[in-house]
mmCIF file of C-alpha atoms in Angstrom:
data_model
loop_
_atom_site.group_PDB
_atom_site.id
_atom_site.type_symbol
_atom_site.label_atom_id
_atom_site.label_comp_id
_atom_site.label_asym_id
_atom_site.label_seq_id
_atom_site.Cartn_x
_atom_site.Cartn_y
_atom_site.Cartn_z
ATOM 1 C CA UNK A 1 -28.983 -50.511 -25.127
ATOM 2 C CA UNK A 2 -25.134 -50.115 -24.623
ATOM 3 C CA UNK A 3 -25.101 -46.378 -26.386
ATOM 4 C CA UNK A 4 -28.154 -45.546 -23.410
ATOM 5 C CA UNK A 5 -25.985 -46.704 -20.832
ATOM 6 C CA UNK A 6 -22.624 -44.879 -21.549
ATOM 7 C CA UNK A 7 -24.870 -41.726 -22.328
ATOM 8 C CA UNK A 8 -26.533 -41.624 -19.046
ATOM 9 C CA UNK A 9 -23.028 -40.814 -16.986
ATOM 10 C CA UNK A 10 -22.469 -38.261 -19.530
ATOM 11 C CA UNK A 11 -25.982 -36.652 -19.417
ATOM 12 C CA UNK A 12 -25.945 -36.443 -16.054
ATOM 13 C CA UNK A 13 -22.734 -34.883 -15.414
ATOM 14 C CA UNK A 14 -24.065 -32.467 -18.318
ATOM 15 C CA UNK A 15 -27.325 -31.384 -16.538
ATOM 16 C CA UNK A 16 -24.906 -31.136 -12.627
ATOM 17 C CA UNK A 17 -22.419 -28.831 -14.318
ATOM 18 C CA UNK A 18 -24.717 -26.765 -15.761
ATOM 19 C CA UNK A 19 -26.819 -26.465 -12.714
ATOM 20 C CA UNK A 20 -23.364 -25.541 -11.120
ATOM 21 C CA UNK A 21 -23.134 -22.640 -14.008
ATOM 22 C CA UNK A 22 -25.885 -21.154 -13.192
ATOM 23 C CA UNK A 23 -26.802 -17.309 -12.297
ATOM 24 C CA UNK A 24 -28.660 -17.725 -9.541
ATOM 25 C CA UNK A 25 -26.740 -16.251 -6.386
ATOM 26 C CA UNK A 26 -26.021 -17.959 -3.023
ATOM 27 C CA UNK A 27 -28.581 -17.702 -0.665
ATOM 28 C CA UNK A 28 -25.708 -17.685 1.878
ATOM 29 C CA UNK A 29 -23.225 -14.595 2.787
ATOM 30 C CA UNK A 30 -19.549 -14.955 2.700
ATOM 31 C CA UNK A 31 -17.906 -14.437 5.855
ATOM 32 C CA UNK A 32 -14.695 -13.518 3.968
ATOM 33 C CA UNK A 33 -16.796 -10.643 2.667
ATOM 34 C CA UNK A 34 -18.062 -9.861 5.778
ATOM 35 C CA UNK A 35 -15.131 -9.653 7.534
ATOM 36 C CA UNK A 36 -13.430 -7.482 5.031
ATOM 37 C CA UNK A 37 -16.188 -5.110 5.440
ATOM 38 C CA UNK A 38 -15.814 -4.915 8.901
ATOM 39 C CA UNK A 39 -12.179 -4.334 8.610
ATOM 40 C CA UNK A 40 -12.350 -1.335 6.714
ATOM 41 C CA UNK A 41 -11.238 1.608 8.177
ATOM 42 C CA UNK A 42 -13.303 5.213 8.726
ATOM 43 C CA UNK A 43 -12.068 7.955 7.062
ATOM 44 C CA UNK A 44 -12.540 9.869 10.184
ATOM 45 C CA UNK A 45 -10.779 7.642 12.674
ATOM 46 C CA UNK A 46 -7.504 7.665 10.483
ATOM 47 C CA UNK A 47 -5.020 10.977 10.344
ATOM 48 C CA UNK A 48 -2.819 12.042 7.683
ATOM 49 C CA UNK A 49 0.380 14.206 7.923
ATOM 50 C CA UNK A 50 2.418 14.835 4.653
ATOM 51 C CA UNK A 51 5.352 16.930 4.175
ATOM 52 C CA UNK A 52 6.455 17.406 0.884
ATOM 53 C CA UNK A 53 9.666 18.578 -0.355
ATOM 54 C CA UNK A 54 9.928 21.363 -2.417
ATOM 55 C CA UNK A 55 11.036 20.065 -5.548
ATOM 56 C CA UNK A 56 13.433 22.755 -8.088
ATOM 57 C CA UNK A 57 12.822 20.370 -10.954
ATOM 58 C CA UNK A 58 10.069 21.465 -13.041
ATOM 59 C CA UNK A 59 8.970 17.559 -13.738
ATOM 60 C CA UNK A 60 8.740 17.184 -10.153
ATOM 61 C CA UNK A 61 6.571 19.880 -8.973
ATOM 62 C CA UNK A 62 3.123 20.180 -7.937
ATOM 63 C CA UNK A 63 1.318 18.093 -4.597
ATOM 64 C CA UNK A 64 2.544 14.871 -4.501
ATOM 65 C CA UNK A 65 0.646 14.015 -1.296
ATOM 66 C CA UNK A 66 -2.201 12.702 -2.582
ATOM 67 C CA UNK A 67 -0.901 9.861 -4.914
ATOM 68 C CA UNK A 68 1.538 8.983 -2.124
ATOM 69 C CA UNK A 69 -0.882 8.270 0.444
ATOM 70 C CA UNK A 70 -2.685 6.154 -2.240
ATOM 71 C CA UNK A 71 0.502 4.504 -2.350
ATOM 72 C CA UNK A 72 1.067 3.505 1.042
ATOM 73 C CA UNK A 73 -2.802 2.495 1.853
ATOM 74 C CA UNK A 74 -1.564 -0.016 -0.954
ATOM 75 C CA UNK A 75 1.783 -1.229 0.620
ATOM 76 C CA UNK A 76 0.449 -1.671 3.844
ATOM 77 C CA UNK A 77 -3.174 -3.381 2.624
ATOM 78 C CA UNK A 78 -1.492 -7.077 3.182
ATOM 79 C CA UNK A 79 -1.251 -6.254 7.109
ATOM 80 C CA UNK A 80 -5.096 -5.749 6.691
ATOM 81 C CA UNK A 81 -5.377 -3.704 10.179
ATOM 82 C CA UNK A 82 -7.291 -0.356 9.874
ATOM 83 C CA UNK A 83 -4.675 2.989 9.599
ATOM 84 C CA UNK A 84 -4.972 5.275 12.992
ATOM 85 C CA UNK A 85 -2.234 7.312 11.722
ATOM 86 C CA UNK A 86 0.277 8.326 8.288
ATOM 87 C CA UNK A 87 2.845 10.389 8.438
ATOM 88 C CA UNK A 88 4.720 10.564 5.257
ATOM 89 C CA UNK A 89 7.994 13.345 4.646
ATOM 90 C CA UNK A 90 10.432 14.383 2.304
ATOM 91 C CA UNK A 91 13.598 12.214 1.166
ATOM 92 C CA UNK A 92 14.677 8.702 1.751
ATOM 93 C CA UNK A 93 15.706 6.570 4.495
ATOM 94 C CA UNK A 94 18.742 7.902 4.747
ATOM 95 C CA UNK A 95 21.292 5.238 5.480
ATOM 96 C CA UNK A 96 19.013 2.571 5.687
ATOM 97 C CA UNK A 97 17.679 3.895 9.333
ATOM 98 C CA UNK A 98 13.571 3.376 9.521
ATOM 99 C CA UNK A 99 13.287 4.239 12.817
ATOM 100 C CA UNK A 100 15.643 7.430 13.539
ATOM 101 C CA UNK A 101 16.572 8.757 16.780
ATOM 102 C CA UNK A 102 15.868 5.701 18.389
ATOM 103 C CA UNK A 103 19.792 4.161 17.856
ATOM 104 C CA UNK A 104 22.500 6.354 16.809
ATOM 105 C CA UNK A 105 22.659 7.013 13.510
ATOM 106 C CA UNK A 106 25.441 4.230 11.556
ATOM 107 C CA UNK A 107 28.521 6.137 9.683
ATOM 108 C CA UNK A 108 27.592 6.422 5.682
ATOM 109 C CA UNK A 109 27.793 8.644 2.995
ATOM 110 C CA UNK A 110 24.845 10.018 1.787
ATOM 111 C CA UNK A 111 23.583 9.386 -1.761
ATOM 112 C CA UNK A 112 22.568 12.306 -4.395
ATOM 113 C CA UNK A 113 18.703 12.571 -4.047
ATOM 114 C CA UNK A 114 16.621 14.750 -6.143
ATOM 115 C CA UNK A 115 14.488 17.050 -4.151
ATOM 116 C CA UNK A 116 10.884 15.188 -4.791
ATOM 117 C CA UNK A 117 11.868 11.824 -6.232
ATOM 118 C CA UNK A 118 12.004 10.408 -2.563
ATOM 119 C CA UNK A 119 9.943 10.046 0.500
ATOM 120 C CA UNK A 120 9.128 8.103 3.341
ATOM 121 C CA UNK A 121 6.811 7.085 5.942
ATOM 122 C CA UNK A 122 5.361 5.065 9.313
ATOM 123 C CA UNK A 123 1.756 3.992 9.401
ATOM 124 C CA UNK A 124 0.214 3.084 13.040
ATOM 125 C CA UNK A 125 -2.666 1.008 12.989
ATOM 126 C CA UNK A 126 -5.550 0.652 15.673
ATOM 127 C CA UNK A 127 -5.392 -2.421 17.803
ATOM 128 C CA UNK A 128 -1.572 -3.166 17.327
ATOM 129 C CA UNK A 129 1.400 -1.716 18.513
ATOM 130 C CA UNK A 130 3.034 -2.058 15.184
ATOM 131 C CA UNK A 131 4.589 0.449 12.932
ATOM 132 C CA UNK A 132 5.046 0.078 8.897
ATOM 133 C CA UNK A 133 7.913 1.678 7.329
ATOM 134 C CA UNK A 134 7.347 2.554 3.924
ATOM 135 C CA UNK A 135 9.470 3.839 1.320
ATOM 136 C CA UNK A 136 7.868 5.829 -1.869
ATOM 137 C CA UNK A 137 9.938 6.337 -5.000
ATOM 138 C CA UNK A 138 9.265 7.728 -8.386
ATOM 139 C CA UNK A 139 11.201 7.001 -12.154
ATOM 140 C CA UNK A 140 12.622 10.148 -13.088
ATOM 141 C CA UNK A 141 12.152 11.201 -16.644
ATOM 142 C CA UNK A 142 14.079 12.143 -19.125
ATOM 143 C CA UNK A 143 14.300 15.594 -19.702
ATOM 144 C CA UNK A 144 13.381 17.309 -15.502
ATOM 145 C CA UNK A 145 12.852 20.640 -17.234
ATOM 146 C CA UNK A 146 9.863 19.943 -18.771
ATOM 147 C CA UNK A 147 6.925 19.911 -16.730
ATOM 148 C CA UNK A 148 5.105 16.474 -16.423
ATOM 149 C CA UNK A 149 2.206 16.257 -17.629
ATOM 150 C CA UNK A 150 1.002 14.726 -15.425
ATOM 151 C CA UNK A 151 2.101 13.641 -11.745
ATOM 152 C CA UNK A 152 4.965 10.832 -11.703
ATOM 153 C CA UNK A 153 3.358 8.021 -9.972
ATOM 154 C CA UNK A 154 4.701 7.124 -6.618
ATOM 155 C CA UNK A 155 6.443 2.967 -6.158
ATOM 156 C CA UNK A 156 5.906 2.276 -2.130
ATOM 157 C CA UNK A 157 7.621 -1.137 -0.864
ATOM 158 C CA UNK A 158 6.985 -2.024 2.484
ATOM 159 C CA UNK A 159 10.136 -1.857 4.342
ATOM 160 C CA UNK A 160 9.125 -3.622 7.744
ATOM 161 C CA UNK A 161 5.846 -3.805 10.139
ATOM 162 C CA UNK A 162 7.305 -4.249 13.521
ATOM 163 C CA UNK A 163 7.366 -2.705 17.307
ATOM 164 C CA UNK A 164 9.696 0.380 16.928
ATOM 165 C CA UNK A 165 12.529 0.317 19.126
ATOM 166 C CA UNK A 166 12.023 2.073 22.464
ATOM 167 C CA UNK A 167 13.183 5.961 22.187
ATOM 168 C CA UNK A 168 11.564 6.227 19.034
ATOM 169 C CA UNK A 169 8.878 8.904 18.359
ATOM 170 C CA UNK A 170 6.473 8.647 15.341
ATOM 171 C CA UNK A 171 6.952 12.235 14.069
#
């Protein structure tokens, strides 16, 4: 009689984890999944402006637009506000300055920046007044004579989501 009695617990706990296991879905929606849905932005309510540089190295030619629009849809995902607007162009931020023309620009010396390893852009989103500055990079390879085969992939980092400064224009 004592075996029964310690395997009852056990059985039980047996039969409630396996009903736990089992395939049958939820009859009950997520609203995590329903609000990501609903979050998503149209393709037609967002606009896209890229500027690429022209690049002499062979290994960095061709349209890099594309993958670097991919790349900062990615960066800026975490804000998780729908895109109104992407602007992305050619070369760093120089000196460190996301928003220019809004300050004067600080004193620096400029650093040696392959045409097409480099670029940058602002992302406005609908229902905020807040601007992302992103900055897209790509690992140069070995040899830039060679043509890649193919493109370099772009690295974006999210440099800041804030109000710009007043006197500064998103290009």
């Amino acid at each position: 009689m004592a075996k029964r009695k310690r395997a009852m617990p056990a059985l039980a706990l047996g039969v409630l984890l396996a009903g736990a296991c089992s395939p049958t879905p939820s009859p009950s929606i997520s609203p995590a999944a329903t609000s990501i849905e609903s979050a998503a932005p149209s393709a037609a309510a967002m606009t896209i402006a890229c500027r690429p540089d022209t690049p002499a190295e062979p290994a960095l030619r061709g349209d890099p637009c594309r993958d670097a629009v991919a790349a900062v849809e990615l960066s800026v995902a975490p804000v998780r506000l729908p895109i109104e607007r992407l602007v992305i162009e050619p070369g760093p931020f120089y000196c460190d300055v996301i928003w220019p023309g809004a300050t004067t620009a600080p004193a620096c010396f400029g650093s040696i920046v392959i045409p097409g390893q480099y670029m940058h852009a602002w992302v406005r989103f609908l229902r905020s007044e807040a601007v992302a500055a992103v900055m897209l990079g790509r690992d140069l390879p070995a040899d830039l004579s060679v043509p890649a085969a193919t493109p370099l992939p772009w690295k974006a980092t999210l440099v800041a989501v804030e109000v710009p400064p007043a006197g500064w224009v998103m290009p």
